[in-house]
Amino acid sequence: MIFGPTPVEEAEGAILAHSLREGELSFKKGRVLSAADVDALAVVGLRTVVAARLEAGDRHEDAAASAIAEAVIGPGLSTTAAFTGRANLIAAARGLLVVARERLDALNMVDEAVTLATLPPFSQVQPRQMAATIKIIPFAVPEAVLHRCLEIARRDGPLIRVAPLRRRKVGLAQTILPGFKDALLDKTKAAVDTRLAALDCPPAEELRCAHDETAVADAISELQARGCQVVLLSGASAIVDRRDVLPAGILAAGGSIIHFGMPVDPGNLILVGRAGEVPLIGLPGCARSPKLNGFDWVLQRLLADLPIGREEIMRMGAGGLLKEIADRPLPRAAAVEAAAPARAPRIGALLLAAGQSQRMGRVNKLLAEVAGKFMVRRAAECLIASAAEPVLVITGHQHKAVEAALADLGTIFVHNPDFAAGLSTSLRRGLAALPEDLDGVVVALGDMPRLKPRVIDKLIAAFDPLEGRSICIPTWHGKRGNPVLLARRFFAELQAISGDVGAKTLIGDYPELVCEVPVEDNAVLIDADTPAALKALEEGLYGAAPAAPRRDRDG
């Protein structure tokens, strides 16, 4: 890759290294300069730009990130479309994140250009939570570097996967000594049940017995007979030795001791054993508390069908200090709460399909056929096939016919009786109907039948308000098109817009938050709102035309 000052006349196809603003000209870094861009730079008097030019044997940052993401990904994960050299791995189900640590380190050691970061191994992840991210540092990497990374990633199974948590029937045997209070036993049962509920397991099947090895052995056998798949043992007195009452009871029941103790505090005095196929856990005293402790880590791994032997337990020491200690600078009780875990943004979609189609004449353009399908159906199918969810269709003019054309697609219909007052009324209706937990929305138009789901996914991949990308707009050869992705922070302003306009004014008010997302074809510029445009679309004239008509409205 060639990087540095580049004569403007040689900059076509180069990647702009830094954002440029000259008068009305505004180009963001990362923009691939087109011939028209080069002309515009020359017009404002620029002779050179700092840019990157790919050479033979280079792989563009997005292509490299996508390739590595596909190579490292395992079950329980999905990958986002790459943007600015970054591709994220997203949890598709609840479970524990399993990382091949040695291969992760080896991949990161290949070259400074390639980085892969994950959550801590064995972290519990939720659906849509970000589990890992691949970032290509420069604008491109040599194919040789990429090849070495891919070889490491593909060796010996998935480098990163999510082990799903399995619902299990869990038994709890609690021992009793003279004078032992029922309130403490009840507290232990409640704490165990709370943990199990958080792991989608039913409340524990409980037995209470004397604090002696014979009674413990009988309780283990009884809980096994009741179909318990994991048995927890809580002693009236803490386990202090392998020969103590609870471990002796395990042996008396025909079981075995796998390991006693762990380098996690709270949780040091845990016992792990087995009776036949049933795992047994002798609980440390801290299991009565709802706070995180070593028992949680062991239980989670058991429910995810991950190994939990001596070696696995003794490797938990790094990060195993969980308790408050006197010399901690900020005790947890006084510290600011940690931010919520990173996750994939939840993006919905509004398909605006309420207009009167006045420029088309008598025909409702949305119900015109394009290659055998209603135009509005093609637009709706594109959104449904993308990562946007839910998809709301805003209807108005001839709403019953439009709804009938989409009836089997599972979209949500929102009728706008004020459709004659303009586009803004449909936008208001749609925004008001969106779920409250959305991070943003894609505003799409019903008369753009050539749009592909990958365009929507690319907008979502680019969306990152924390990095200043709150408005994402697709571009083709530097021309802005539709649809547009807008962050939730703009919903109130959008609902205040009136007349036959969409988000164009708002977009102009926040240029610093706009992210232009280059796409592969000119479908983002093409609508069909006149008979001539529909005929040209049907005949395929727009497919290769570099001077395709540009939309005058955004959103």
Coordinates of C-alpha atoms in Angstrom, one line a residue:
M1 CA 0.0 0.0 0.0
I2 CA 1.3 3.5 -0.9
F3 CA 0.5 6.1 1.7
G4 CA 1.2 9.8 1.8
P5 CA 0.7 13.0 -0.2
T6 CA -0.8 12.2 -3.5
P7 CA -1.2 14.6 -6.5
V8 CA -4.9 15.3 -7.0
E9 CA -4.7 14.3 -10.7
E10 CA -3.5 10.8 -9.6
A11 CA -5.9 10.4 -6.7
E12 CA -8.8 8.7 -8.5
G13 CA -9.5 5.4 -6.6
A14 CA -7.3 6.4 -3.7
I15 CA -8.6 6.3 -0.1
L16 CA -8.7 9.7 1.6
A17 CA -6.7 9.5 4.9
H18 CA -8.1 12.6 6.6
S19 CA -11.4 14.5 6.3
L20 CA -11.4 17.5 4.1
R21 CA -13.5 20.7 4.3
E22 CA -13.0 23.4 1.7
G23 CA -15.9 25.9 1.4
E24 CA -18.9 23.8 0.5
L25 CA -16.8 20.7 -0.2
S26 CA -16.8 18.2 2.6
F27 CA -15.2 14.7 2.3
K28 CA -14.9 12.3 5.2
K29 CA -11.8 10.2 5.8
G30 CA -11.9 6.8 4.2
R31 CA -13.8 8.0 1.1
V32 CA -12.7 6.3 -2.1
L33 CA -12.1 9.2 -4.4
S34 CA -14.1 9.1 -7.7
A35 CA -13.3 11.0 -10.9
A36 CA -15.9 13.5 -9.9
D37 CA -14.3 13.9 -6.5
V38 CA -10.9 14.6 -8.1
D39 CA -12.5 17.2 -10.3
A40 CA -14.1 18.9 -7.3
L41 CA -10.8 18.9 -5.4
A42 CA -9.1 20.6 -8.3
V43 CA -11.8 23.2 -8.6
V44 CA -11.2 24.3 -5.0
G45 CA -7.5 24.6 -5.7
L46 CA -6.1 21.5 -3.9
R47 CA -3.0 20.1 -5.5
T48 CA -2.4 17.2 -3.2
V49 CA -4.3 15.0 -0.7
V50 CA -3.0 12.6 1.9
A51 CA -4.3 9.2 0.7
A52 CA -3.7 5.5 0.5
R53 CA -3.5 3.6 -2.7
L54 CA -3.8 -0.1 -2.8
E55 CA -1.2 -2.2 -4.7
A56 CA -1.2 -5.7 -6.1
G57 CA -1.3 -8.1 -3.2
D58 CA -3.2 -5.7 -0.8
R59 CA -6.6 -6.6 0.7
H60 CA -8.9 -3.7 1.5
E61 CA -9.6 -3.3 5.2
D62 CA -13.3 -4.2 5.0
A63 CA -12.6 -7.3 3.0
A64 CA -9.8 -8.4 5.3
A65 CA -12.0 -7.8 8.4
S66 CA -14.9 -9.8 6.9
A67 CA -12.5 -12.7 5.9
I68 CA -11.1 -12.9 9.5
A69 CA -14.6 -12.7 11.0
E70 CA -15.8 -15.6 8.9
A71 CA -12.7 -17.6 9.8
V72 CA -12.8 -17.2 13.6
I73 CA -16.6 -17.4 14.1
G74 CA -18.1 -20.5 15.7
P75 CA -21.6 -21.6 16.8
G76 CA -23.8 -19.1 18.6
L77 CA -22.3 -16.1 16.9
S78 CA -23.1 -13.9 13.9
T79 CA -21.0 -11.3 12.2
T80 CA -21.9 -7.8 11.2
A81 CA -21.0 -6.3 7.8
A82 CA -17.5 -4.8 7.9
F83 CA -17.1 -1.0 7.9
T84 CA -14.0 1.1 8.3
G85 CA -12.0 -2.1 8.8
R86 CA -14.2 -3.3 11.7
A87 CA -16.4 -6.4 11.9
N88 CA -18.1 -7.3 15.1
L89 CA -19.1 -10.8 16.3
I90 CA -22.5 -10.8 18.0
A91 CA -24.0 -13.4 20.3
A92 CA -27.0 -15.1 18.8
A93 CA -28.0 -16.9 22.0
R94 CA -27.4 -16.9 25.8
G95 CA -24.3 -18.8 26.8
L96 CA -20.7 -18.7 27.8
L97 CA -18.1 -17.2 25.4
V98 CA -15.4 -19.8 24.7
V99 CA -12.1 -18.5 23.3
A100 CA -9.1 -20.5 22.1
R101 CA -6.8 -18.2 24.0
E102 CA -3.5 -19.4 22.6
R103 CA -4.7 -19.0 19.0
L104 CA -6.2 -15.6 19.8
D105 CA -2.8 -14.5 21.0
A106 CA -1.1 -16.0 18.0
L107 CA -3.4 -14.2 15.6
N108 CA -2.8 -10.9 17.3
M109 CA 1.0 -11.5 17.1
V110 CA 1.0 -11.9 13.3
D111 CA 1.1 -8.2 12.4
E112 CA 0.2 -4.9 14.0
A113 CA -2.3 -4.3 11.1
V114 CA -4.7 -7.0 12.4
T115 CA -6.4 -7.0 15.8
L116 CA -9.0 -9.3 17.4
A117 CA -10.5 -8.4 20.8
T118 CA -13.0 -10.5 22.8
L119 CA -14.8 -10.3 26.1
P120 CA -13.1 -12.3 28.8
P121 CA -13.2 -16.1 28.2
F122 CA -16.2 -17.7 29.7
S123 CA -18.1 -14.5 30.1
Q124 CA -21.9 -15.0 30.1
V125 CA -23.3 -13.3 27.0
Q126 CA -26.9 -12.4 26.0
P127 CA -28.4 -12.4 22.5
R128 CA -27.3 -9.3 20.5
Q129 CA -24.4 -8.6 22.9
M130 CA -21.1 -7.8 21.2
A131 CA -18.7 -10.7 22.0
A132 CA -15.7 -9.8 19.9
T133 CA -14.4 -7.2 17.3
I134 CA -12.0 -7.5 14.5
K135 CA -10.3 -4.2 13.5
I136 CA -7.9 -3.7 10.6
I137 CA -5.7 -0.8 11.6
P138 CA -4.5 0.6 8.2
F139 CA -6.6 0.9 5.1
A140 CA -5.4 -2.4 3.7
V141 CA -3.2 -5.4 4.7
P142 CA -0.9 -7.6 2.5
E143 CA -2.4 -10.8 1.4
A144 CA 0.4 -12.7 3.0
V145 CA -0.5 -11.3 6.4
L146 CA -4.1 -12.1 5.9
H147 CA -3.3 -15.6 4.9
R148 CA -1.3 -16.3 8.1
C149 CA -4.2 -14.9 10.2
L150 CA -6.7 -17.1 8.4
E151 CA -4.5 -20.2 8.8
I152 CA -4.4 -19.6 12.6
A153 CA -8.1 -18.9 12.8
R154 CA -9.1 -22.0 11.0
R155 CA -6.8 -24.4 12.8
D156 CA -8.4 -26.9 15.3
G157 CA -12.0 -25.8 15.2
P158 CA -13.7 -22.4 16.0
L159 CA -11.5 -19.8 17.6
I160 CA -14.5 -18.2 19.2
R161 CA -17.9 -19.7 20.0
V162 CA -20.8 -19.5 22.4
A163 CA -21.6 -22.6 24.5
P164 CA -25.4 -22.4 25.1
L165 CA -26.7 -22.8 28.6
R166 CA -28.9 -25.9 28.9
R167 CA -32.0 -26.0 31.1
R168 CA -31.4 -28.7 33.8
K169 CA -33.2 -30.1 36.8
V170 CA -31.1 -29.3 39.8
G171 CA -31.2 -30.9 43.3
L172 CA -30.2 -29.2 46.6
A173 CA -29.4 -31.2 49.7
Q174 CA -28.9 -29.1 52.9
T175 CA -27.6 -30.6 56.1
I176 CA -28.7 -29.6 59.5
L177 CA -27.1 -29.6 63.0
P178 CA -28.9 -29.1 66.3
G179 CA -29.9 -25.5 66.9
F180 CA -29.6 -24.7 63.1
K181 CA -32.2 -22.2 62.1
D182 CA -34.6 -22.8 59.2
A183 CA -34.2 -19.1 58.1
L184 CA -30.6 -19.8 57.0
L185 CA -31.7 -22.9 55.0
D186 CA -34.5 -20.8 53.4
K187 CA -32.0 -18.1 52.5
T188 CA -29.7 -20.6 50.9
K189 CA -32.6 -22.1 48.9
A190 CA -33.8 -18.7 47.8
A191 CA -30.2 -17.7 46.6
V192 CA -29.9 -20.9 44.7
D193 CA -33.3 -20.5 43.0
T194 CA -32.5 -17.0 42.0
R195 CA -29.3 -18.1 40.3
L196 CA -31.1 -21.0 38.6
A197 CA -33.8 -18.6 37.3
A198 CA -31.2 -16.4 35.8
L199 CA -29.9 -19.4 34.0
D200 CA -33.4 -20.5 32.8
C201 CA -33.5 -23.5 35.1
P202 CA -36.5 -24.3 37.4
P203 CA -36.3 -24.0 41.2
A204 CA -34.1 -26.6 42.9
E205 CA -35.6 -29.9 44.1
E206 CA -34.7 -29.7 47.8
L207 CA -34.0 -32.2 50.6
R208 CA -32.9 -31.5 54.2
C209 CA -31.0 -34.1 56.1
A210 CA -28.7 -34.6 59.1
H211 CA -25.1 -33.5 58.9
D212 CA -23.5 -37.0 58.6
E213 CA -22.1 -38.9 55.7
T214 CA -24.8 -41.6 55.6
A215 CA -27.6 -39.0 55.4
V216 CA -25.7 -37.1 52.8
A217 CA -25.2 -40.3 50.7
D218 CA -29.0 -41.1 51.0
A219 CA -29.9 -37.5 49.9
I220 CA -27.6 -37.7 46.9
S221 CA -29.2 -41.1 45.8
E222 CA -32.7 -39.7 46.4
L223 CA -32.1 -36.6 44.3
Q224 CA -30.6 -38.7 41.5
A225 CA -33.7 -41.0 41.7
R226 CA -35.9 -37.9 41.2
G227 CA -34.1 -37.1 38.0
C228 CA -31.9 -34.3 39.1
Q229 CA -29.1 -33.7 36.6
V230 CA -26.9 -31.6 38.9
V231 CA -26.8 -32.0 42.7
L232 CA -25.8 -29.2 45.0
L233 CA -24.7 -29.9 48.6
S234 CA -24.9 -27.2 51.2
G235 CA -23.4 -28.1 54.6
A236 CA -24.4 -26.9 58.0
S237 CA -20.7 -26.4 58.5
A238 CA -18.2 -25.3 55.8
I239 CA -16.1 -28.0 54.1
V240 CA -12.6 -27.8 55.4
D241 CA -11.0 -31.0 54.2
R242 CA -11.5 -33.7 51.6
R243 CA -12.3 -36.1 54.5
D244 CA -15.1 -33.8 55.8
V245 CA -18.8 -34.9 56.0
L246 CA -19.9 -33.8 52.5
P247 CA -17.0 -35.3 50.6
A248 CA -17.4 -38.5 52.7
G249 CA -21.1 -38.6 51.8
I250 CA -20.2 -38.4 48.1
L251 CA -17.9 -41.4 48.4
A252 CA -20.5 -43.3 50.5
A253 CA -23.0 -42.7 47.6
G254 CA -20.5 -44.3 45.2
G255 CA -19.3 -41.0 43.8
S256 CA -15.8 -39.5 43.4
I257 CA -14.1 -36.3 44.4
I258 CA -12.8 -34.3 41.4
H259 CA -11.3 -31.3 43.1
F260 CA -11.5 -29.4 46.4
G261 CA -10.8 -25.7 46.6
M262 CA -10.4 -23.0 44.0
P263 CA -8.3 -19.8 43.4
V264 CA -11.5 -17.6 43.5
D265 CA -12.5 -15.5 46.5
P266 CA -15.3 -15.6 47.5
G267 CA -15.6 -19.3 46.7
N268 CA -12.4 -20.9 47.9
L269 CA -14.0 -23.7 49.8
I270 CA -15.9 -25.3 46.9
L271 CA -15.9 -29.1 46.2
V272 CA -16.6 -30.7 42.8
G273 CA -17.4 -34.3 42.5
R274 CA -19.5 -36.8 40.5
A275 CA -21.9 -39.6 41.1
G276 CA -22.3 -41.6 37.9
E277 CA -23.2 -39.0 35.2
V278 CA -24.5 -36.5 37.8
P279 CA -22.1 -33.6 38.7
L280 CA -22.0 -32.7 42.4
I281 CA -21.0 -29.4 43.9
G282 CA -20.3 -28.9 47.6
L283 CA -21.2 -25.2 48.1
P284 CA -19.0 -22.7 49.7
G285 CA -20.6 -20.5 52.4
C286 CA -20.8 -17.5 50.0
A287 CA -23.4 -19.4 47.9
R288 CA -25.9 -18.1 50.4
S289 CA -25.2 -14.6 49.1
P290 CA -26.6 -13.2 45.8
K291 CA -23.2 -11.7 45.0
L292 CA -21.0 -13.2 42.3
N293 CA -18.6 -15.8 43.6
G294 CA -16.7 -18.9 42.4
F295 CA -19.8 -21.1 42.6
D296 CA -21.4 -19.1 39.8
W297 CA -18.5 -19.7 37.5
V298 CA -18.6 -23.5 38.2
L299 CA -22.4 -23.7 37.8
Q300 CA -22.4 -21.7 34.6
R301 CA -19.8 -24.0 33.0
L302 CA -21.7 -27.1 34.0
L303 CA -24.9 -25.8 32.5
A304 CA -23.0 -25.0 29.3
D305 CA -21.5 -28.5 29.1
L306 CA -18.0 -27.2 29.4
P307 CA -15.3 -29.2 31.2
I308 CA -14.9 -28.4 34.9
G309 CA -12.0 -30.5 36.3
R310 CA -9.0 -29.7 38.3
E311 CA -7.1 -27.9 35.6
E312 CA -10.1 -25.7 34.6
I313 CA -10.7 -24.7 38.2
M314 CA -7.1 -23.9 39.0
R315 CA -6.9 -21.7 35.9
M316 CA -9.6 -19.4 37.3
G317 CA -7.2 -17.4 39.5
A318 CA -6.6 -14.6 37.0
G319 CA -9.5 -12.3 37.7
G320 CA -10.6 -14.5 40.6
L321 CA -10.4 -11.9 43.3
L322 CA -14.0 -10.9 43.5
K323 CA -14.4 -9.7 47.1
E324 CA -13.9 -6.2 48.5
I325 CA -10.6 -5.7 50.3
A326 CA -9.5 -2.9 52.6
D327 CA -6.9 -1.4 50.3
R328 CA -9.1 -1.3 47.2
P329 CA -9.1 2.4 46.0
L330 CA -12.9 2.5 45.4
P331 CA -15.0 0.0 47.2
R332 CA -17.7 -1.4 44.9
A333 CA -20.4 0.1 47.0
A334 CA -19.1 3.6 46.3
A335 CA -18.0 3.1 42.8
V336 CA -19.9 4.3 39.7
E337 CA -21.8 1.4 38.2
A338 CA -20.2 -0.1 35.1
A339 CA -21.7 0.6 31.8
A340 CA -24.0 -1.9 30.2
P341 CA -22.2 -4.5 28.1
A342 CA -21.6 -3.6 24.5
R343 CA -24.2 -5.0 22.1
A344 CA -25.2 -4.8 18.5
P345 CA -27.6 -1.9 18.0
R346 CA -31.2 -2.7 17.6
I347 CA -32.4 -1.0 14.4
G348 CA -36.0 -1.0 13.2
A349 CA -37.2 0.0 9.8
L350 CA -40.0 2.2 8.5
L351 CA -41.2 1.6 4.9
L352 CA -43.0 4.8 3.8
A353 CA -45.8 3.5 1.5
A354 CA -48.6 6.1 2.0
G355 CA -48.2 8.5 -0.9
Q356 CA -50.7 9.3 -3.6
S357 CA -48.4 8.6 -6.5
Q358 CA -49.5 11.7 -8.3
R359 CA -46.5 11.8 -10.7
M360 CA -47.4 8.2 -11.9
G361 CA -50.9 9.3 -13.2
R362 CA -53.8 6.9 -12.5
V363 CA -51.6 4.0 -11.4
N364 CA -50.5 3.6 -7.8
K365 CA -46.7 3.2 -8.4
L366 CA -46.4 1.0 -5.3
L367 CA -48.8 -1.5 -6.9
A368 CA -47.1 -1.4 -10.3
E369 CA -45.3 -4.7 -11.2
V370 CA -41.5 -4.8 -11.5
A371 CA -40.3 -8.1 -12.9
G372 CA -43.4 -9.9 -11.8
K373 CA -43.7 -8.4 -8.3
F374 CA -45.4 -5.3 -6.8
M375 CA -42.9 -2.6 -6.4
V376 CA -43.8 -2.1 -2.7
R377 CA -43.4 -5.9 -2.1
R378 CA -39.8 -5.8 -3.5
A379 CA -39.0 -2.9 -1.1
A380 CA -40.6 -4.7 1.9
E381 CA -38.8 -8.0 1.1
C382 CA -35.5 -6.1 1.1
L383 CA -36.1 -4.8 4.6
I384 CA -37.3 -8.1 5.9
A385 CA -34.2 -9.9 4.6
S386 CA -31.9 -7.4 6.4
A387 CA -30.8 -7.1 10.0
A388 CA -33.5 -4.4 10.7
E389 CA -36.3 -5.6 12.9
P390 CA -39.2 -4.9 13.3
V391 CA -40.3 -3.7 9.9
L392 CA -43.2 -1.2 10.0
V393 CA -45.1 -0.3 6.8
I394 CA -46.8 3.1 6.9
T395 CA -49.8 3.0 4.6
G396 CA -52.2 5.7 3.5
H397 CA -53.5 6.0 -0.1
Q398 CA -55.2 2.7 -1.2
H399 CA -54.0 1.2 2.1
K400 CA -56.1 -1.9 1.8
A401 CA -54.6 -2.8 -1.5
V402 CA -51.0 -2.1 -0.3
E403 CA -51.6 -4.2 2.9
A404 CA -53.0 -7.1 0.8
A405 CA -49.9 -7.0 -1.4
L406 CA -47.8 -7.5 1.8
A407 CA -50.1 -9.6 3.9
D408 CA -48.0 -12.7 4.1
L409 CA -44.7 -11.0 4.9
G410 CA -45.1 -10.5 8.6
T411 CA -44.7 -6.7 8.5
I412 CA -46.5 -4.4 11.0
F413 CA -48.9 -2.0 9.3
V414 CA -49.4 1.5 10.6
H415 CA -52.2 3.5 8.8
N416 CA -51.7 7.2 8.3
P417 CA -55.1 8.8 7.6
D418 CA -53.4 12.2 7.1
F419 CA -51.2 11.0 4.2
A420 CA -52.4 13.8 1.9
A421 CA -50.7 16.3 4.1
G422 CA -47.3 15.0 3.1
L423 CA -44.4 12.7 3.9
S424 CA -43.8 14.1 7.3
T425 CA -47.2 12.8 8.6
S426 CA -46.2 9.2 7.7
L427 CA -42.8 9.7 9.4
R428 CA -44.5 10.9 12.6
R429 CA -47.0 8.0 12.6
G430 CA -44.2 5.5 12.0
L431 CA -41.8 6.9 14.7
A432 CA -44.6 6.9 17.3
A433 CA -45.3 3.2 16.6
L434 CA -41.7 2.0 17.0
P435 CA -40.7 -0.1 20.1
E436 CA -39.0 2.0 22.8
D437 CA -35.9 -0.1 23.0
L438 CA -34.7 0.7 19.4
D439 CA -31.4 2.4 19.0
G440 CA -32.2 3.8 15.6
V441 CA -34.4 3.3 12.5
V442 CA -33.9 2.9 8.8
V443 CA -36.3 5.1 6.9
A444 CA -37.0 3.5 3.5
L445 CA -39.2 4.4 0.5
G446 CA -41.6 2.1 -1.1
D447 CA -40.7 3.1 -4.7
M448 CA -37.1 1.8 -4.6
P449 CA -37.5 -1.8 -5.8
R450 CA -33.8 -2.5 -6.7
L451 CA -32.5 -2.0 -3.2
K452 CA -30.7 -5.0 -1.7
P453 CA -30.6 -6.2 2.0
R454 CA -26.8 -5.8 2.1
V455 CA -27.2 -2.1 1.7
I456 CA -29.3 -2.0 4.9
D457 CA -26.9 -4.2 6.7
K458 CA -24.0 -2.0 5.7
L459 CA -25.7 1.1 7.1
I460 CA -26.3 -0.8 10.4
A461 CA -22.7 -1.9 10.5
A462 CA -21.5 1.7 10.1
F463 CA -23.9 3.0 12.7
D464 CA -22.1 4.0 15.9
P465 CA -23.2 7.1 17.8
L466 CA -20.3 6.9 20.2
E467 CA -18.0 7.4 17.3
G468 CA -20.1 10.2 15.8
R469 CA -21.9 8.1 13.2
S470 CA -25.5 8.8 14.2
I471 CA -26.9 9.4 10.7
C472 CA -25.8 6.8 8.0
I473 CA -26.5 7.6 4.4
P474 CA -25.6 5.3 1.4
T475 CA -23.6 6.8 -1.4
W476 CA -22.8 5.7 -4.9
H477 CA -19.9 7.5 -6.6
G478 CA -20.1 10.2 -4.0
K479 CA -23.9 10.9 -4.5
R480 CA -26.1 10.5 -1.5
G481 CA -29.2 8.2 -1.7
N482 CA -31.7 6.3 0.3
P483 CA -32.6 4.8 2.7
V484 CA -31.3 6.7 5.7
L485 CA -30.5 5.3 9.2
L486 CA -31.1 7.8 12.0
A487 CA -30.3 7.4 15.7
R488 CA -33.1 7.5 18.4
R489 CA -31.9 10.9 19.6
F490 CA -33.4 12.5 16.4
F491 CA -36.9 11.0 16.8
A492 CA -38.3 14.0 18.6
E493 CA -37.0 16.4 16.0
L494 CA -38.3 14.2 13.1
Q495 CA -41.7 14.2 14.7
A496 CA -41.7 18.0 14.7
I497 CA -41.2 18.2 10.9
S498 CA -44.2 19.2 8.8
G499 CA -45.1 19.2 5.1
D500 CA -44.0 16.9 2.3
V501 CA -40.4 16.6 3.5
G502 CA -38.5 13.9 5.3
A503 CA -35.2 13.9 7.1
K504 CA -33.2 16.1 4.6
T505 CA -33.4 19.3 6.8
L506 CA -32.4 17.5 9.9
I507 CA -29.5 15.8 8.1
G508 CA -28.3 19.3 7.0
D509 CA -28.3 20.5 10.6
Y510 CA -25.9 17.8 11.8
P511 CA -23.2 17.4 9.2
E512 CA -20.7 16.3 11.9
L513 CA -22.8 13.3 12.8
V514 CA -23.3 12.1 9.2
C515 CA -21.6 9.0 7.9
E516 CA -21.5 8.4 4.2
V517 CA -21.5 4.7 3.4
P518 CA -20.3 3.8 -0.1
V519 CA -22.3 1.0 -1.7
E520 CA -21.7 -1.2 -4.8
D521 CA -24.4 -0.1 -7.2
N522 CA -26.7 2.9 -7.9
A523 CA -29.9 1.3 -6.6
V524 CA -29.8 3.8 -3.7
L525 CA -30.3 6.7 -6.1
I526 CA -33.1 5.2 -8.2
D527 CA -36.8 5.5 -7.6
A528 CA -39.7 4.9 -10.0
D529 CA -42.3 7.6 -9.6
T530 CA -43.1 8.4 -13.2
P531 CA -44.2 6.1 -16.1
A532 CA -40.9 6.8 -17.9
A533 CA -38.9 5.9 -14.8
L534 CA -40.9 2.7 -14.3
K535 CA -40.5 1.7 -18.0
A536 CA -36.7 2.3 -17.8
L537 CA -36.5 0.3 -14.6
E538 CA -38.4 -2.6 -16.2
E539 CA -36.1 -2.5 -19.2
G540 CA -33.0 -2.6 -17.0
L541 CA -31.6 0.7 -18.3
Y542 CA -30.5 1.9 -14.9
G543 CA -28.3 -1.1 -14.1
A544 CA -25.1 0.2 -15.7
A545 CA -25.8 3.9 -16.2
P546 CA -23.3 6.0 -14.3
A547 CA -25.5 9.1 -14.5
A548 CA -28.5 7.6 -12.9
P549 CA -31.1 10.1 -11.7
R550 CA -30.5 11.3 -8.2
R551 CA -33.3 11.6 -5.6
D552 CA -34.0 15.0 -4.4
R553 CA -35.3 13.9 -1.0
D554 CA -33.8 12.1 1.9
G555 CA -35.8 9.8 4.2

